[in-house]
PDB file of C-alpha atoms in Angstrom:
ATOM      1  CA  UNK A 112     -23.367   4.536 -31.531  1.00 83.00           C
ATOM      2  CA  UNK A 113     -20.826   4.687 -34.534  1.00 79.00           C
ATOM      3  CA  UNK A 114     -23.149   1.394 -36.010  1.00 81.00           C
ATOM      4  CA  UNK A 115     -26.482   3.591 -36.223  1.00 86.00           C
ATOM      5  CA  UNK A 116     -24.269   6.472 -37.652  1.00 85.00           C
ATOM      6  CA  UNK A 117     -23.925   9.115 -34.712  1.00 85.00           C
ATOM      7  CA  UNK A 118     -21.239  11.783 -35.176  1.00 86.00           C
ATOM      8  CA  UNK A 119     -18.653  11.748 -33.164  1.00 86.00           C
ATOM      9  CA  UNK A 120     -19.690  15.116 -30.881  1.00 87.00           C
ATOM     10  CA  UNK A 121     -22.933  13.371 -30.239  1.00 89.00           C
ATOM     11  CA  UNK A 122     -20.719  10.342 -29.179  1.00 88.00           C
ATOM     12  CA  UNK A 123     -19.532  12.287 -26.780  1.00 89.00           C
ATOM     13  CA  UNK A 124     -21.951  14.142 -25.280  1.00 91.00           C
ATOM     14  CA  UNK A 125     -23.831  11.340 -24.947  1.00 90.00           C
ATOM     15  CA  UNK A 126     -21.455   9.345 -23.119  1.00 89.00           C
ATOM     16  CA  UNK A 127     -19.539  12.433 -21.495  1.00 91.00           C
ATOM     17  CA  UNK A 128     -16.579  12.037 -22.426  1.00 89.00           C
ATOM     18  CA  UNK A 129     -14.250  14.601 -24.759  1.00 92.00           C
ATOM     19  CA  UNK A 130     -14.905  14.606 -28.110  1.00 89.00           C
ATOM     20  CA  UNK A 131     -10.916  13.641 -28.733  1.00 92.00           C
ATOM     21  CA  UNK A 132     -10.785  10.114 -27.029  1.00 90.00           C
ATOM     22  CA  UNK A 133     -14.466   9.965 -28.727  1.00 89.00           C
ATOM     23  CA  UNK A 134     -12.320  10.450 -32.277  1.00 91.00           C
ATOM     24  CA  UNK A 135      -9.791   8.026 -31.218  1.00 90.00           C
ATOM     25  CA  UNK A 136     -12.125   5.595 -30.345  1.00 87.00           C
ATOM     26  CA  UNK A 137     -13.517   5.929 -33.477  1.00 88.00           C
ATOM     27  CA  UNK A 138     -10.413   5.701 -35.731  1.00 89.00           C
ATOM     28  CA  UNK A 139      -9.541   1.720 -33.747  1.00 87.00           C
ATOM     29  CA  UNK A 140     -13.012   1.081 -34.274  1.00 85.00           C
ATOM     30  CA  UNK A 141     -12.963   1.753 -38.175  1.00 87.00           C
ATOM     31  CA  UNK A 142      -9.378   0.479 -38.183  1.00 89.00           C
ATOM     32  CA  UNK A 143     -10.013  -2.533 -35.911  1.00 87.00           C
ATOM     33  CA  UNK A 144     -13.814  -3.301 -35.291  1.00 84.00           C
ATOM     34  CA  UNK A 145     -14.998  -3.851 -31.797  1.00 83.00           C
ATOM     35  CA  UNK A 146     -11.568  -5.864 -30.487  1.00 85.00           C
ATOM     36  CA  UNK A 147      -9.482  -3.049 -31.056  1.00 84.00           C
ATOM     37  CA  UNK A 148     -11.282  -1.118 -28.370  1.00 82.00           C
ATOM     38  CA  UNK A 149     -10.693  -3.774 -25.699  1.00 84.00           C
ATOM     39  CA  UNK A 150      -9.224  -2.767 -22.718  1.00 78.00           C
ATOM     40  CA  UNK A 151      -5.615  -4.198 -22.937  1.00 79.00           C
ATOM     41  CA  UNK A 152      -3.298  -4.856 -20.568  1.00 79.00           C
ATOM     42  CA  UNK A 153      -0.650  -2.127 -19.139  1.00 76.00           C
ATOM     43  CA  UNK A 154       2.681  -2.186 -20.740  1.00 81.00           C
ATOM     44  CA  UNK A 155       6.070  -1.550 -18.666  1.00 86.00           C
ATOM     45  CA  UNK A 156       8.733  -3.385 -16.863  1.00 87.00           C
ATOM     46  CA  UNK A 157       7.590  -6.754 -15.603  1.00 88.00           C
ATOM     47  CA  UNK A 158       8.461  -6.737 -11.779  1.00 90.00           C
ATOM     48  CA  UNK A 159      11.844  -8.212 -10.380  1.00 94.00           C
ATOM     49  CA  UNK A 160       9.250 -10.590  -8.160  1.00 95.00           C
ATOM     50  CA  UNK A 161       6.763 -13.486  -9.268  1.00 94.00           C
ATOM     51  CA  UNK A 162       3.987 -13.991  -7.222  1.00 94.00           C
ATOM     52  CA  UNK A 163       5.904 -17.077  -6.018  1.00 96.00           C
ATOM     53  CA  UNK A 164       8.283 -15.182  -4.576  1.00 97.00           C
ATOM     54  CA  UNK A 165       6.425 -12.454  -3.143  1.00 96.00           C
ATOM     55  CA  UNK A 166       4.932 -15.100  -0.936  1.00 96.00           C
ATOM     56  CA  UNK A 167       7.894 -16.672   0.016  1.00 97.00           C
ATOM     57  CA  UNK A 168       8.581 -13.081   1.358  1.00 97.00           C
ATOM     58  CA  UNK A 169       5.057 -12.715   3.002  1.00 97.00           C
ATOM     59  CA  UNK A 170       6.183 -15.838   5.103  1.00 97.00           C
ATOM     60  CA  UNK A 171       9.339 -14.650   5.582  1.00 97.00           C
ATOM     61  CA  UNK A 172       8.582 -11.411   7.081  1.00 96.00           C
ATOM     62  CA  UNK A 173       5.265 -13.296   9.060  1.00 96.00           C
ATOM     63  CA  UNK A 174       7.990 -15.167  10.997  1.00 96.00           C
ATOM     64  CA  UNK A 175       9.316 -11.966  12.704  1.00 94.00           C
ATOM     65  CA  UNK A 176      12.588  -9.592  12.494  1.00 94.00           C
ATOM     66  CA  UNK A 177      14.431 -11.326  15.138  1.00 94.00           C
ATOM     67  CA  UNK A 178      14.037 -14.921  13.256  1.00 95.00           C
ATOM     68  CA  UNK A 179      16.086 -12.962  10.794  1.00 95.00           C
ATOM     69  CA  UNK A 180      19.045 -12.208  13.079  1.00 94.00           C
ATOM     70  CA  UNK A 181      17.845  -8.637  13.604  1.00 95.00           C
ATOM     71  CA  UNK A 182      18.326  -7.076  17.209  1.00 92.00           C
ATOM     72  CA  UNK A 183      14.645  -5.720  17.587  1.00 88.00           C
ATOM     73  CA  UNK A 184      10.741  -6.949  16.011  1.00 88.00           C
ATOM     74  CA  UNK A 185      10.925  -3.637  13.858  1.00 90.00           C
ATOM     75  CA  UNK A 186      10.791  -4.106   9.780  1.00 93.00           C
ATOM     76  CA  UNK A 187      12.443  -0.878   8.376  1.00 94.00           C
ATOM     77  CA  UNK A 188      12.809  -0.767   4.348  1.00 95.00           C
ATOM     78  CA  UNK A 189      16.280  -1.364   4.929  1.00 96.00           C
ATOM     79  CA  UNK A 190      15.793  -4.843   6.979  1.00 97.00           C
ATOM     80  CA  UNK A 191      12.990  -6.008   4.772  1.00 97.00           C
ATOM     81  CA  UNK A 192      15.489  -5.140   1.200  1.00 97.00           C
ATOM     82  CA  UNK A 193      17.659  -7.456   3.060  1.00 97.00           C
ATOM     83  CA  UNK A 194      15.417 -10.379   3.535  1.00 97.00           C
ATOM     84  CA  UNK A 195      14.323  -9.862   0.115  1.00 97.00           C
ATOM     85  CA  UNK A 196      17.841 -10.486  -0.884  1.00 97.00           C
ATOM     86  CA  UNK A 197      17.875 -13.346   1.451  1.00 96.00           C
ATOM     87  CA  UNK A 198      14.931 -15.010   0.146  1.00 96.00           C
ATOM     88  CA  UNK A 199      14.378 -13.965  -3.820  1.00 96.00           C
ATOM     89  CA  UNK A 200      18.366 -13.428  -4.715  1.00 96.00           C
ATOM     90  CA  UNK A 201      16.653  -9.899  -6.162  1.00 96.00           C
ATOM     91  CA  UNK A 202      18.063  -6.656  -4.771  1.00 97.00           C
ATOM     92  CA  UNK A 203      15.075  -4.079  -4.662  1.00 96.00           C
ATOM     93  CA  UNK A 204      15.374  -0.087  -4.190  1.00 96.00           C
ATOM     94  CA  UNK A 205      14.077   1.218  -1.041  1.00 96.00           C
ATOM     95  CA  UNK A 206      11.065   2.495  -3.361  1.00 95.00           C
ATOM     96  CA  UNK A 207      10.866  -0.899  -4.769  1.00 96.00           C
ATOM     97  CA  UNK A 208      10.279  -2.561  -1.427  1.00 97.00           C
ATOM     98  CA  UNK A 209       7.406   0.247  -0.294  1.00 96.00           C
ATOM     99  CA  UNK A 210       5.557  -0.706  -3.449  1.00 94.00           C
ATOM    100  CA  UNK A 211       6.454  -4.614  -2.825  1.00 96.00           C
ATOM    101  CA  UNK A 212       4.879  -4.131   0.883  1.00 96.00           C
ATOM    102  CA  UNK A 213       1.787  -1.639  -0.053  1.00 94.00           C
ATOM    103  CA  UNK A 214       0.769  -2.352  -3.175  1.00 93.00           C
ATOM    104  CA  UNK A 215       1.398  -6.253  -3.681  1.00 94.00           C
ATOM    105  CA  UNK A 216       1.556  -7.833   0.188  1.00 95.00           C
ATOM    106  CA  UNK A 217      -1.288  -4.977   1.306  1.00 93.00           C
ATOM    107  CA  UNK A 218       0.528  -4.215   4.035  1.00 94.00           C
ATOM    108  CA  UNK A 219       0.634  -0.781   5.685  1.00 91.00           C
ATOM    109  CA  UNK A 220       2.332   1.847   7.782  1.00 88.00           C
ATOM    110  CA  UNK A 221       2.591   1.205  11.385  1.00 84.00           C
ATOM    111  CA  UNK A 222       4.602   2.575  14.040  1.00 82.00           C
ATOM    112  CA  UNK A 223       5.691   1.240  17.152  1.00 77.00           C
ATOM    113  CA  UNK A 224       3.898   3.115  20.457  1.00 79.00           C
ATOM    114  CA  UNK A 225       6.003   4.858  22.257  1.00 81.00           C
ATOM    115  CA  UNK A 226       5.898   3.792  26.076  1.00 79.00           C
ATOM    116  CA  UNK A 227       7.814   4.062  28.819  1.00 83.00           C
ATOM    117  CA  UNK A 228       9.477   0.443  29.877  1.00 81.00           C
ATOM    118  CA  UNK A 229       9.014   1.336  33.486  1.00 86.00           C
ATOM    119  CA  UNK A 230       5.291   1.903  33.147  1.00 87.00           C
ATOM    120  CA  UNK A 231       2.860   0.630  35.836  1.00 89.00           C
ATOM    121  CA  UNK A 232      -0.744   0.708  34.818  1.00 90.00           C
ATOM    122  CA  UNK A 233      -1.933  -0.426  38.481  1.00 93.00           C
ATOM    123  CA  UNK A 234      -0.230   2.442  39.757  1.00 93.00           C
ATOM    124  CA  UNK A 235      -1.582   5.074  37.697  1.00 92.00           C
ATOM    125  CA  UNK A 236      -5.225   3.710  37.940  1.00 94.00           C
ATOM    126  CA  UNK A 237      -4.499   3.960  42.183  1.00 94.00           C
ATOM    127  CA  UNK A 238      -2.704   7.563  41.473  1.00 93.00           C
ATOM    128  CA  UNK A 239      -6.221   9.044  39.307  1.00 93.00           C
ATOM    129  CA  UNK A 240      -8.181   7.573  42.181  1.00 94.00           C
ATOM    130  CA  UNK A 241      -7.193   8.486  44.755  1.00 91.00           C
ATOM    131  CA  UNK A 242      -4.384  11.374  44.513  1.00 90.00           C
ATOM    132  CA  UNK A 243      -5.704  13.265  41.973  1.00 91.00           C
ATOM    133  CA  UNK A 244      -8.934  13.805  43.552  1.00 91.00           C
ATOM    134  CA  UNK A 245      -7.301  15.006  46.729  1.00 88.00           C
ATOM    135  CA  UNK A 246      -4.901  17.485  44.601  1.00 89.00           C
ATOM    136  CA  UNK A 247      -8.054  19.005  42.175  1.00 87.00           C
ATOM    137  CA  UNK A 248     -10.016  19.220  45.904  1.00 84.00           C
ATOM    138  CA  UNK A 249      -7.081  21.917  46.997  1.00 75.00           C
ATOM    139  CA  UNK A 250      -6.155  22.408  50.469  1.00 63.00           C
TER     140      UNK A 250
END
């Protein structure tokens, strides 16, 4: 559109973008051509764990918490952090452990169901079938 002589405001209206963004793009285009407009990889601090280390952590976590000498087979951020450090030698903050689990591993938060150890499904079914109708009928 710039090559055809369209103004920044016309281009902005045509593509539905703020005119200032179009002007910025036009400056880039004038300085470096179409190549200057190509998307670049995001900058920032590189991750502490590379892809190989993340897969090692995934494999370790999939073995379960008891394999790693934890009392219950339940993962917490602290426990995952300990395993990450054992497997990779890299110490992560709790927030970084959360990002590792939810972002790079694609896992989600799951809480164990609270259920009495003494729960007896057959006794519950018997009670619902026999006792509850009798109670509901009344005297």
